[in-house]
PDB file of C-alpha atoms and ligand atoms in Angstrom:
ATOM      1  CA  MET T   7      29.985   7.388   4.071  1.00 50.00           C
ATOM      2  CA  ALA T   8      26.905   9.945   3.387  1.00 47.00           C
ATOM      3  CA  HIS T   9      24.036  10.786   6.332  1.00 47.00           C
ATOM      4  CA  SER T  10      21.488  11.386   5.131  1.00 54.00           C
ATOM      5  CA  ASP T  11      20.796  14.178   8.587  1.00 64.00           C
ATOM      6  CA  ARG T  12      24.029  15.078   7.941  1.00 83.00           C
ATOM      7  CA  PHE T  13      25.380  18.703   5.269  1.00 95.00           C
ATOM      8  CA  LEU T  14      28.602  17.297   3.304  1.00 98.00           C
ATOM      9  CA  LEU T  15      31.472  18.963   2.989  1.00 98.00           C
ATOM     10  CA  ALA T  16      34.839  18.694   1.533  1.00 98.00           C
ATOM     11  CA  GLY T  17      37.421  21.115  -0.969  1.00 98.00           C
ATOM     12  CA  VAL T  18      40.737  21.816  -2.232  1.00 98.00           C
ATOM     13  CA  MET T  19      43.682  22.887  -0.547  1.00 98.00           C
ATOM     14  CA  GLY T  20      46.103  24.230  -2.491  1.00 96.00           C
ATOM     15  CA  TRP T  21      48.305  27.888  -2.974  1.00 94.00           C
ATOM     16  CA  PRO T  22      47.215  29.246  -5.052  1.00 90.00           C
ATOM     17  CA  VAL T  23      43.378  27.489  -5.347  1.00 94.00           C
ATOM     18  CA  MET T  24      40.800  29.923  -6.555  1.00 91.00           C
ATOM     19  CA  HIS T  25      41.508  29.136 -10.313  1.00 91.00           C
ATOM     20  CA  SER T  26      40.464  25.573  -9.158  1.00 95.00           C
ATOM     21  CA  ARG T  27      37.615  23.967 -11.318  1.00 97.00           C
ATOM     22  CA  SER T  28      37.424  21.196  -8.592  1.00 98.00           C
ATOM     23  CA  PRO T  29      34.400  23.053  -6.902  1.00 98.00           C
ATOM     24  CA  MET T  30      32.121  23.196  -9.816  1.00 98.00           C
ATOM     25  CA  MET T  31      33.116  19.261 -10.643  1.00 98.00           C
ATOM     26  CA  HIS T  32      31.757  18.324  -7.399  1.00 98.00           C
ATOM     27  CA  ASN T  33      29.115  20.603  -6.617  1.00 98.00           C
ATOM     28  CA  TYR T  34      27.791  19.198  -9.807  1.00 98.00           C
ATOM     29  CA  TRP T  35      27.892  15.911  -8.494  1.00 98.00           C
ATOM     30  CA  PHE T  36      26.298  16.822  -5.272  1.00 98.00           C
ATOM     31  CA  LYS T  37      23.528  18.056  -7.022  1.00 97.00           C
ATOM     32  CA  LYS T  38      23.306  15.509  -9.718  1.00 97.00           C
ATOM     33  CA  HIS T  39      22.917  12.463  -6.638  1.00 97.00           C
ATOM     34  CA  GLY T  40      20.114  14.516  -4.829  1.00 96.00           C
ATOM     35  CA  LEU T  41      22.619  15.016  -1.875  1.00 96.00           C
ATOM     36  CA  ALA T  42      23.183  18.630   0.447  1.00 97.00           C
ATOM     37  CA  GLY T  43      26.428  18.979   0.759  1.00 98.00           C
ATOM     38  CA  THR T  44      28.951  21.299  -0.632  1.00 98.00           C
ATOM     39  CA  TYR T  45      32.675  21.827  -1.978  1.00 98.00           C
ATOM     40  CA  VAL T  46      35.019  24.575  -1.457  1.00 98.00           C
ATOM     41  CA  PRO T  47      37.975  25.595  -2.564  1.00 98.00           C
ATOM     42  CA  LEU T  48      40.318  26.249   0.354  1.00 98.00           C
ATOM     43  CA  ALA T  49      43.542  29.017   0.000  1.00 98.00           C
ATOM     44  CA  ILE T  50      46.429  27.662   2.777  1.00 98.00           C
ATOM     45  CA  ARG T  51      49.479  28.409   2.798  1.00 98.00           C
ATOM     46  CA  PRO T  52      51.902  26.262   3.335  1.00 98.00           C
ATOM     47  CA  GLU T  53      52.978  27.068   6.299  1.00 98.00           C
ATOM     48  CA  ASN T  54      49.786  26.082   7.956  1.00 98.00           C
ATOM     49  CA  LEU T  55      48.871  23.242   6.489  1.00 98.00           C
ATOM     50  CA  THR T  56      48.990  21.281   9.592  1.00 98.00           C
ATOM     51  CA  ALA T  57      46.305  22.917  11.026  1.00 98.00           C
ATOM     52  CA  ALA T  58      44.072  23.133   8.493  1.00 98.00           C
ATOM     53  CA  LEU T  59      44.288  19.531   7.596  1.00 98.00           C
ATOM     54  CA  ARG T  60      43.982  18.625  11.305  1.00 98.00           C
ATOM     55  CA  GLY T  61      40.934  21.444  11.437  1.00 98.00           C
ATOM     56  CA  LEU T  62      39.118  18.620   9.221  1.00 98.00           C
ATOM     57  CA  HIS T  63      37.392  16.563  11.498  1.00 98.00           C
ATOM     58  CA  PRO T  64      36.104  19.363  13.694  1.00 97.00           C
ATOM     59  CA  LEU T  65      34.710  20.923  11.098  1.00 97.00           C
ATOM     60  CA  GLY T  66      32.908  17.967   9.655  1.00 97.00           C
ATOM     61  CA  PHE T  67      34.760  17.508   6.732  1.00 98.00           C
ATOM     62  CA  ALA T  68      34.288  14.233   4.882  1.00 98.00           C
ATOM     63  CA  GLY T  69      38.209  15.037   3.566  1.00 98.00           C
ATOM     64  CA  VAL T  70      39.855  17.616   0.716  1.00 98.00           C
ATOM     65  CA  ASN T  71      41.344  16.739  -2.142  1.00 98.00           C
ATOM     66  CA  VAL T  72      45.178  18.609  -1.573  1.00 97.00           C
ATOM     67  CA  THR T  73      46.746  20.453  -4.930  1.00 94.00           C
ATOM     68  CA  ILE T  74      49.965  22.201  -5.908  1.00 88.00           C
ATOM     69  CA  PRO T  75      52.117  23.089  -3.553  1.00 91.00           C
ATOM     70  CA  HIS T  76      51.446  20.493  -0.778  1.00 94.00           C
ATOM     71  CA  LYS T  77      51.298  17.167  -2.811  1.00 94.00           C
ATOM     72  CA  GLN T  78      54.046  16.055  -0.494  1.00 94.00           C
ATOM     73  CA  GLU T  79      53.801  17.879   2.240  1.00 97.00           C
ATOM     74  CA  ALA T  80      50.461  16.646   3.117  1.00 98.00           C
ATOM     75  CA  MET T  81      51.800  13.017   2.925  1.00 98.00           C
ATOM     76  CA  LYS T  82      53.804  13.834   5.773  1.00 98.00           C
ATOM     77  CA  ILE T  83      51.892  15.026   7.905  1.00 98.00           C
ATOM     78  CA  VAL T  84      48.721  12.579   7.913  1.00 98.00           C
ATOM     79  CA  ASP T  85      48.300   9.505   9.923  1.00 98.00           C
ATOM     80  CA  ASP T  86      48.502   6.994   7.646  1.00 98.00           C
ATOM     81  CA  VAL T  87      49.316   6.742   3.253  1.00 98.00           C
ATOM     82  CA  ASP T  88      48.305   3.849   1.465  1.00 98.00           C
ATOM     83  CA  ALA T  89      50.438   1.297  -0.593  1.00 98.00           C
ATOM     84  CA  LEU T  90      50.067   3.317  -3.696  1.00 98.00           C
ATOM     85  CA  ALA T  91      50.556   6.961  -2.406  1.00 98.00           C
ATOM     86  CA  ARG T  92      53.591   6.175  -0.511  1.00 98.00           C
ATOM     87  CA  SER T  93      54.678   4.257  -3.390  1.00 97.00           C
ATOM     88  CA  ILE T  94      54.125   7.657  -5.843  1.00 97.00           C
ATOM     89  CA  GLY T  95      55.754   9.861  -2.869  1.00 97.00           C
ATOM     90  CA  ALA T  96      52.295  12.200  -2.603  1.00 96.00           C
ATOM     91  CA  ILE T  97      48.434  12.053  -2.266  1.00 97.00           C
ATOM     92  CA  SER T  98      46.185  13.876  -3.648  1.00 97.00           C
ATOM     93  CA  CYS T  99      43.315  13.190  -1.503  1.00 98.00           C
ATOM     94  CA  VAL T 100      42.510  12.673   2.624  1.00 98.00           C
ATOM     95  CA  VAL T 101      39.871  10.883   3.581  1.00 98.00           C
ATOM     96  CA  VAL T 102      38.320  11.728   7.305  1.00 98.00           C
ATOM     97  CA  ARG T 103      38.168   8.719   9.511  1.00 98.00           C
ATOM     98  CA  PRO T 104      35.324   8.445  12.198  1.00 97.00           C
ATOM     99  CA  ASP T 105      37.986   8.955  15.018  1.00 98.00           C
ATOM    100  CA  GLY T 106      39.587  11.662  13.350  1.00 98.00           C
ATOM    101  CA  SER T 107      42.459  10.276  11.803  1.00 98.00           C
ATOM    102  CA  LEU T 108      43.519  11.567   8.235  1.00 99.00           C
ATOM    103  CA  ALA T 109      44.100   8.794   5.905  1.00 98.00           C
ATOM    104  CA  GLY T 110      45.857   9.840   2.393  1.00 98.00           C
ATOM    105  CA  THR T 111      45.486   8.123  -0.819  1.00 98.00           C
ATOM    106  CA  ASN T 112      46.618   9.524  -4.758  1.00 98.00           C
ATOM    107  CA  ASN T 113      44.176   9.122  -7.450  1.00 98.00           C
ATOM    108  CA  ASP T 114      45.992  11.342  -9.695  1.00 97.00           C
ATOM    109  CA  CYS T 115      47.786   8.217 -11.598  1.00 97.00           C
ATOM    110  CA  TYR T 116      44.209   6.800 -12.583  1.00 97.00           C
ATOM    111  CA  GLY T 117      43.332  10.157 -13.476  1.00 98.00           C
ATOM    112  CA  PHE T 118      45.746  10.658 -15.505  1.00 98.00           C
ATOM    113  CA  ILE T 119      46.202   7.390 -16.846  1.00 98.00           C
ATOM    114  CA  HIS T 120      42.022   6.805 -17.598  1.00 97.00           C
ATOM    115  CA  ALA T 121      42.346  10.135 -18.966  1.00 97.00           C
ATOM    116  CA  VAL T 122      44.579   9.110 -21.520  1.00 98.00           C
ATOM    117  CA  LYS T 123      42.901   6.053 -22.844  1.00 98.00           C
ATOM    118  CA  GLN T 124      39.381   7.522 -22.858  1.00 95.00           C
ATOM    119  CA  GLU T 125      40.509  10.230 -25.410  1.00 96.00           C
ATOM    120  CA  GLN T 126      43.282   7.992 -27.498  1.00 97.00           C
ATOM    121  CA  PRO T 127      41.580   4.470 -27.136  1.00 96.00           C
ATOM    122  CA  GLY T 128      44.679   2.906 -29.189  1.00 95.00           C
ATOM    123  CA  TRP T 129      47.348   4.113 -26.661  1.00 98.00           C
ATOM    124  CA  ARG T 130      50.060   1.973 -25.067  1.00 98.00           C
ATOM    125  CA  ALA T 131      52.568   2.764 -23.156  1.00 98.00           C
ATOM    126  CA  ASP T 132      55.219   0.421 -24.214  1.00 98.00           C
ATOM    127  CA  ALA T 133      54.965   2.270 -27.815  1.00 97.00           C
ATOM    128  CA  GLY T 134      58.146   3.899 -26.964  1.00 98.00           C
ATOM    129  CA  PRO T 135      60.106   6.518 -24.919  1.00 98.00           C
ATOM    130  CA  ILE T 136      57.837   8.506 -23.023  1.00 98.00           C
ATOM    131  CA  VAL T 137      59.659  11.910 -21.925  1.00 99.00           C
ATOM    132  CA  VAL T 138      58.014  13.259 -18.953  1.00 98.00           C
ATOM    133  CA  ILE T 139      58.639  17.083 -17.613  1.00 98.00           C
ATOM    134  CA  GLY T 140      58.978  17.737 -14.239  1.00 98.00           C
ATOM    135  CA  ALA T 141      59.340  15.998 -11.182  1.00 96.00           C
ATOM    136  CA  GLY T 142      56.846  17.665  -8.394  1.00 93.00           C
ATOM    137  CA  GLY T 143      53.827  15.547  -6.804  1.00 93.00           C
ATOM    138  CA  GLY T 144      52.373  15.341 -10.303  1.00 94.00           C
ATOM    139  CA  SER T 145      54.791  14.169 -12.555  1.00 96.00           C
ATOM    140  CA  ARG T 146      55.540  10.765  -9.110  1.00 97.00           C
ATOM    141  CA  ALA T 147      51.895   9.983 -10.245  1.00 97.00           C
ATOM    142  CA  VAL T 148      51.832  10.139 -13.533  1.00 98.00           C
ATOM    143  CA  CYS T 149      55.684   8.284 -13.852  1.00 98.00           C
ATOM    144  CA  TYR T 150      54.416   6.084 -11.889  1.00 98.00           C
ATOM    145  CA  GLY T 151      51.260   5.140 -13.572  1.00 98.00           C
ATOM    146  CA  LEU T 152      53.453   5.062 -17.152  1.00 98.00           C
ATOM    147  CA  ALA T 153      55.392   2.684 -15.447  1.00 98.00           C
ATOM    148  CA  ARG T 154      52.944   0.768 -14.077  1.00 97.00           C
ATOM    149  CA  GLU T 155      51.271   0.326 -17.651  1.00 98.00           C
ATOM    150  CA  GLY T 156      54.106  -1.295 -18.944  1.00 98.00           C
ATOM    151  CA  ALA T 157      56.489   2.019 -20.533  1.00 98.00           C
ATOM    152  CA  ARG T 158      59.652   0.706 -20.729  1.00 98.00           C
ATOM    153  CA  GLU T 159      61.913   3.713 -21.176  1.00 98.00           C
ATOM    154  CA  ILE T 160      61.089   7.360 -19.321  1.00 98.00           C
ATOM    155  CA  ARG T 161      63.059  10.198 -20.241  1.00 98.00           C
ATOM    156  CA  LEU T 162      62.167  12.643 -16.761  1.00 98.00           C
ATOM    157  CA  VAL T 163      63.918  16.593 -17.125  1.00 98.00           C
ATOM    158  CA  ASN T 164      63.441  18.549 -14.523  1.00 98.00           C
ATOM    159  CA  ARG T 165      64.836  22.119 -13.935  1.00 98.00           C
ATOM    160  CA  THR T 166      66.312  20.926 -10.093  1.00 98.00           C
ATOM    161  CA  LEU T 167      68.205  17.549 -11.461  1.00 98.00           C
ATOM    162  CA  ASP T 168      68.014  16.315  -7.613  1.00 98.00           C
ATOM    163  CA  ARG T 169      64.425  15.988  -7.651  1.00 97.00           C
ATOM    164  CA  ALA T 170      64.010  13.825 -10.770  1.00 98.00           C
ATOM    165  CA  LYS T 171      67.159  11.995  -9.787  1.00 98.00           C
ATOM    166  CA  GLU T 172      65.084  10.895  -6.746  1.00 98.00           C
ATOM    167  CA  ILE T 173      62.567   9.573  -8.657  1.00 98.00           C
ATOM    168  CA  GLU T 174      64.442   7.212 -10.572  1.00 98.00           C
ATOM    169  CA  ARG T 175      66.424   6.407  -7.051  1.00 98.00           C
ATOM    170  CA  GLU T 176      62.949   5.835  -5.757  1.00 97.00           C
ATOM    171  CA  PHE T 177      61.532   3.663  -8.914  1.00 96.00           C
ATOM    172  CA  GLY T 178      64.195   2.127 -10.042  1.00 96.00           C
ATOM    173  CA  ALA T 179      63.519   1.342 -14.556  1.00 95.00           C
ATOM    174  CA  PRO T 180      62.078   2.581 -16.550  1.00 97.00           C
ATOM    175  CA  ILE T 181      63.201   6.012 -15.314  1.00 98.00           C
ATOM    176  CA  LYS T 182      66.182   7.867 -16.371  1.00 98.00           C
ATOM    177  CA  ALA T 183      66.476  11.287 -14.632  1.00 98.00           C
ATOM    178  CA  LEU T 184      67.837  13.687 -17.492  1.00 98.00           C
ATOM    179  CA  ARG T 185      69.512  17.395 -17.482  1.00 98.00           C
ATOM    180  CA  TRP T 186      67.171  20.282 -17.952  1.00 98.00           C
ATOM    181  CA  GLU T 187      69.596  21.686 -20.748  1.00 98.00           C
ATOM    182  CA  ASP T 188      69.020  18.205 -22.868  1.00 97.00           C
ATOM    183  CA  ARG T 189      64.977  18.839 -22.365  1.00 98.00           C
ATOM    184  CA  HIS T 190      64.717  19.676 -26.148  1.00 98.00           C
ATOM    185  CA  GLU T 191      67.245  16.767 -27.826  1.00 98.00           C
ATOM    186  CA  THR T 192      65.249  14.109 -25.331  1.00 98.00           C
ATOM    187  CA  LEU T 193      62.173  13.995 -27.673  1.00 98.00           C
ATOM    188  CA  GLU T 194      64.154  12.621 -30.383  1.00 98.00           C
ATOM    189  CA  GLY T 195      62.500   9.104 -30.978  1.00 98.00           C
ATOM    190  CA  ALA T 196      59.769   9.750 -28.197  1.00 98.00           C
ATOM    191  CA  ALA T 197      56.005   7.951 -28.776  1.00 98.00           C
ATOM    192  CA  MET T 198      55.160  10.765 -26.167  1.00 98.00           C
ATOM    193  CA  VAL T 199      55.719  13.783 -23.788  1.00 98.00           C
ATOM    194  CA  VAL T 200      54.096  14.546 -20.924  1.00 98.00           C
ATOM    195  CA  ASN T 201      54.327  18.022 -19.137  1.00 98.00           C
ATOM    196  CA  THR T 202      53.618  18.008 -15.084  1.00 97.00           C
ATOM    197  CA  THR T 203      55.357  21.304 -14.606  1.00 95.00           C
ATOM    198  CA  SER T 204      53.016  24.656 -13.358  1.00 92.00           C
ATOM    199  CA  GLN T 205      54.639  25.835 -16.618  1.00 96.00           C
ATOM    200  CA  GLY T 206      52.004  27.033 -18.750  1.00 97.00           C
ATOM    201  CA  MET T 207      48.772  27.519 -16.337  1.00 93.00           C
ATOM    202  CA  VAL T 208      47.586  30.865 -16.261  1.00 92.00           C
ATOM    203  CA  GLY T 209      49.497  33.114 -14.180  1.00 91.00           C
ATOM    204  CA  ASN T 210      52.827  31.530 -15.104  1.00 95.00           C
ATOM    205  CA  SER T 211      55.035  31.578 -18.024  1.00 98.00           C
ATOM    206  CA  ALA T 212      54.930  29.386 -20.831  1.00 98.00           C
ATOM    207  CA  LEU T 213      57.118  25.869 -20.827  1.00 98.00           C
ATOM    208  CA  GLU T 214      60.360  26.757 -22.959  1.00 98.00           C
ATOM    209  CA  ILE T 215      61.329  23.752 -25.261  1.00 98.00           C
ATOM    210  CA  ARG T 216      61.814  23.723 -28.660  1.00 98.00           C
ATOM    211  CA  LEU T 217      59.566  20.893 -30.539  1.00 98.00           C
ATOM    212  CA  ASP T 218      61.599  20.339 -33.899  1.00 98.00           C
ATOM    213  CA  LYS T 219      62.866  17.005 -32.850  1.00 98.00           C
ATOM    214  CA  LEU T 220      59.736  15.397 -31.595  1.00 98.00           C
ATOM    215  CA  SER T 221      58.235  12.854 -34.227  1.00 98.00           C
ATOM    216  CA  LYS T 222      54.912  14.212 -35.593  1.00 98.00           C
ATOM    217  CA  SER T 223      53.401  10.617 -34.801  1.00 98.00           C
ATOM    218  CA  ALA T 224      53.969  11.678 -30.877  1.00 98.00           C
ATOM    219  CA  LEU T 225      51.786  12.119 -28.887  1.00 98.00           C
ATOM    220  CA  ALA T 226      51.926  15.430 -26.392  1.00 98.00           C
ATOM    221  CA  ALA T 227      49.833  15.776 -23.151  1.00 98.00           C
ATOM    222  CA  ASP T 228      49.743  18.589 -20.499  1.00 98.00           C
ATOM    223  CA  ILE T 229      48.691  17.746 -16.943  1.00 97.00           C
ATOM    224  CA  VAL T 230      47.935  22.078 -17.023  1.00 96.00           C
ATOM    225  CA  TYR T 231      44.201  22.545 -17.613  1.00 96.00           C
ATOM    226  CA  ILE T 232      43.400  26.093 -17.158  1.00 95.00           C
ATOM    227  CA  PRO T 233      44.458  27.073 -19.621  1.00 96.00           C
ATOM    228  CA  LEU T 234      42.687  23.766 -21.869  1.00 97.00           C
ATOM    229  CA  GLU T 235      45.672  24.514 -24.156  1.00 98.00           C
ATOM    230  CA  THR T 236      49.028  25.631 -22.737  1.00 98.00           C
ATOM    231  CA  PRO T 237      51.400  27.376 -25.065  1.00 98.00           C
ATOM    232  CA  PHE T 238      52.976  24.033 -24.964  1.00 98.00           C
ATOM    233  CA  LEU T 239      50.045  21.533 -26.631  1.00 98.00           C
ATOM    234  CA  ALA T 240      48.767  24.450 -28.833  1.00 98.00           C
ATOM    235  CA  ALA T 241      52.989  24.522 -30.926  1.00 98.00           C
ATOM    236  CA  ALA T 242      52.498  20.693 -30.203  1.00 98.00           C
ATOM    237  CA  ARG T 243      49.063  20.662 -32.052  1.00 98.00           C
ATOM    238  CA  ALA T 244      50.466  23.480 -34.894  1.00 98.00           C
ATOM    239  CA  ARG T 245      53.136  20.664 -35.833  1.00 98.00           C
ATOM    240  CA  GLY T 246      50.694  17.922 -36.355  1.00 98.00           C
ATOM    241  CA  ASN T 247      51.181  16.061 -32.895  1.00 98.00           C
ATOM    242  CA  ARG T 248      48.073  14.718 -31.131  1.00 98.00           C
ATOM    243  CA  THR T 249      47.487  16.217 -27.772  1.00 98.00           C
ATOM    244  CA  ILE T 250      45.411  15.674 -24.468  1.00 98.00           C
ATOM    245  CA  ASN T 251      44.857  18.436 -21.866  1.00 98.00           C
ATOM    246  CA  GLY T 252      44.682  17.968 -18.383  1.00 98.00           C
ATOM    247  CA  LEU T 253      41.307  18.249 -17.846  1.00 98.00           C
ATOM    248  CA  GLY T 254      40.233  14.575 -18.019  1.00 97.00           C
ATOM    249  CA  MET T 255      42.831  13.771 -14.890  1.00 98.00           C
ATOM    250  CA  LEU T 256      40.928  16.307 -13.147  1.00 97.00           C
ATOM    251  CA  LEU T 257      37.407  15.077 -13.736  1.00 98.00           C
ATOM    252  CA  ASN T 258      38.748  11.071 -13.366  1.00 97.00           C
ATOM    253  CA  GLN T 259      40.898  11.918 -10.544  1.00 98.00           C
ATOM    254  CA  GLY T 260      37.182  13.275  -8.742  1.00 97.00           C
ATOM    255  CA  ARG T 261      35.789   9.788  -8.974  1.00 97.00           C
ATOM    256  CA  PRO T 262      37.241   7.704  -6.230  1.00 97.00           C
ATOM    257  CA  ALA T 263      37.237  10.638  -4.341  1.00 98.00           C
ATOM    258  CA  TRP T 264      33.566  11.223  -4.130  1.00 97.00           C
ATOM    259  CA  LYS T 265      34.012   6.975  -4.057  1.00 97.00           C
ATOM    260  CA  ALA T 266      36.216   7.505  -0.344  1.00 97.00           C
ATOM    261  CA  TRP T 267      34.186  10.391   0.978  1.00 98.00           C
ATOM    262  CA  PHE T 268      31.009   9.225   0.068  1.00 97.00           C
ATOM    263  CA  GLY T 269      30.292   5.875  -0.494  1.00 96.00           C
ATOM    264  CA  ILE T 270      28.912   7.185  -4.641  1.00 96.00           C
ATOM    265  CA  GLU T 271      31.149   6.848  -7.890  1.00 95.00           C
ATOM    266  CA  PRO T 272      29.937   9.527  -9.543  1.00 97.00           C
ATOM    267  CA  GLU T 273      30.005   9.633 -13.688  1.00 96.00           C
ATOM    268  CA  VAL T 274      32.448  11.868 -15.786  1.00 95.00           C
ATOM    269  CA  THR T 275      29.261  12.641 -17.837  1.00 94.00           C
ATOM    270  CA  ALA T 276      29.817  14.387 -21.664  1.00 95.00           C
ATOM    271  CA  GLU T 277      27.799  17.626 -19.452  1.00 97.00           C
ATOM    272  CA  LEU T 278      30.041  17.852 -16.628  1.00 97.00           C
ATOM    273  CA  ARG T 279      32.764  17.945 -19.490  1.00 97.00           C
ATOM    274  CA  ALA T 280      31.257  20.690 -21.365  1.00 97.00           C
ATOM    275  CA  MET T 281      30.265  22.797 -18.682  1.00 97.00           C
ATOM    276  CA  VAL T 282      33.760  23.175 -16.761  1.00 98.00           C
ATOM    277  CA  GLU T 283      35.583  23.723 -20.084  1.00 97.00           C
ATOM    278  CA  LYS T 284      32.970  26.336 -20.794  1.00 97.00           C
ATOM    279  CA  THR T 285      33.905  28.873 -17.797  1.00 96.00           C
ATOM    280  CA  ILE T 286      37.790  27.866 -19.391  1.00 96.00           C
ATOM    281  CA  SER T 287      38.877  29.817 -21.877  1.00 74.00           C
TER     282      SER T 287
HETATM  283  P1  LIG R 313      53.135  18.920  -7.933  1.00 96.09           P
HETATM  284  O1  LIG R 313      53.294  18.783  -6.647  1.00 96.09           O
HETATM  285  O2  LIG R 313      51.860  19.751  -8.057  1.00 96.09           O
HETATM  286  O3  LIG R 313      53.438  19.124  -8.887  1.00 96.09           O
HETATM  287  P2  LIG R 313      55.624  21.301  -7.365  1.00 96.09           P
HETATM  288  O4  LIG R 313      56.110  19.938  -6.416  1.00 96.09           O
HETATM  289  O5  LIG R 313      55.559  22.388  -6.937  1.00 96.09           O
HETATM  290  O6  LIG R 313      54.093  20.394  -7.431  1.00 96.09           O
HETATM  291  O7  LIG R 313      55.936  21.057  -8.830  1.00 96.09           O
HETATM  292  C1  LIG R 313      55.999  21.519  -9.438  1.00 96.09           C
HETATM  293  C2  LIG R 313      56.901  21.305 -10.989  1.00 96.09           C
HETATM  294  O8  LIG R 313      57.169  22.120 -11.639  1.00 96.09           O
HETATM  295  C3  LIG R 313      58.725  21.034 -10.883  1.00 96.09           C
HETATM  296  O9  LIG R 313      59.001  19.769 -11.688  1.00 96.09           O
HETATM  297  C4  LIG R 313      59.273  21.992 -10.793  1.00 96.09           C
HETATM  298  O10 LIG R 313      60.592  22.387 -11.059  1.00 96.09           O
HETATM  299  P3  LIG R 313      61.864  22.240 -10.461  1.00 96.09           P
HETATM  300  O11 LIG R 313      61.412  21.341  -9.303  1.00 96.09           O
HETATM  301  O12 LIG R 313      62.822  22.614 -10.471  1.00 96.09           O
HETATM  302  O13 LIG R 313      61.303  23.551  -8.679  1.00 96.09           O
HETATM  303  C5  LIG R 313      58.702  22.911 -12.127  1.00 96.09           C
HETATM  304  N1  LIG R 313      58.868  24.365 -12.312  1.00 96.09           N
HETATM  305  C6  LIG R 313      57.997  25.448 -11.445  1.00 96.09           C
HETATM  306  N2  LIG R 313      58.502  26.383 -11.932  1.00 96.09           N
HETATM  307  C7  LIG R 313      59.271  26.212 -12.948  1.00 96.09           C
HETATM  308  C8  LIG R 313      60.256  26.735 -13.823  1.00 96.09           C
HETATM  309  N3  LIG R 313      59.788  28.315 -13.591  1.00 96.09           N
HETATM  310  N4  LIG R 313      60.737  26.285 -14.989  1.00 96.09           N
HETATM  311  C9  LIG R 313      60.770  25.106 -15.154  1.00 96.09           C
HETATM  312  N5  LIG R 313      59.962  24.209 -14.668  1.00 96.09           N
HETATM  313  C10 LIG R 313      59.297  24.877 -13.520  1.00 96.09           C
END
């Protein structure tokens, strides 16, 4: 909760983290609400994650977001994990309680589903099979959200098949873990395809996938937002598919995080989106 006599502190822990646009978004909200505070990028090596999280309370942080590659590890470190994050198997947000204990939650699922509904108002999760590429923390939130929205078949492909199988075991139907080599063919008959891997993100190579089996009416989504249009989305758009980039998910997941840290649910305004977009090529 906000205290008027305190400088409010939050941040994002990632490795790497300097490309993150979360500081820009949260600092916009501090200004918008006339609050004294700041949100900082925290470059935390995986081996320092425990010490970094435990340092939040003495430093006076209200909480942090956690991002690549910490989403699953951080869940093991915090003191409490809410039911949603436990079901997903990853956290995206840590709240520092007054006694110094750490509570983990996951806002990625909310962020992704809200973004899809905002940008494609007629969208339905049960419109047809959905292909999800990747099986990390981001994928878990996406798969969980899609299943909760009523998806009947989620074809999950990942370079490391075991990670996809683990999600299949934990989530049960509608998840079907499939081999990485078969990713091109899994697109046949799909109503939607989502990239949750880090492929296509600035500094990484593009996701290698042939789209020739994908129906022109299918929706293509990426949770990567730098660049705004990944090579995967560019290829999908070039052949006539509708696309959704990862920025909507980033903006929307910030709202419940702010609510948990500062007691205020901020707005994702057109001004905020335009401001962030302008900084991404
Ligand atoms: P996050 O928790 O943020 O989702 P992560 O757990 O590191 O991050 O997951 C990254 C995802 O990108 C994984 O699905 C990973 O595949 P593996 O499980 O096989 O590691 C995927 N990924 C990363 N580099 C990749 C590459 N070069 N080719 C294909 N997939 C890749």
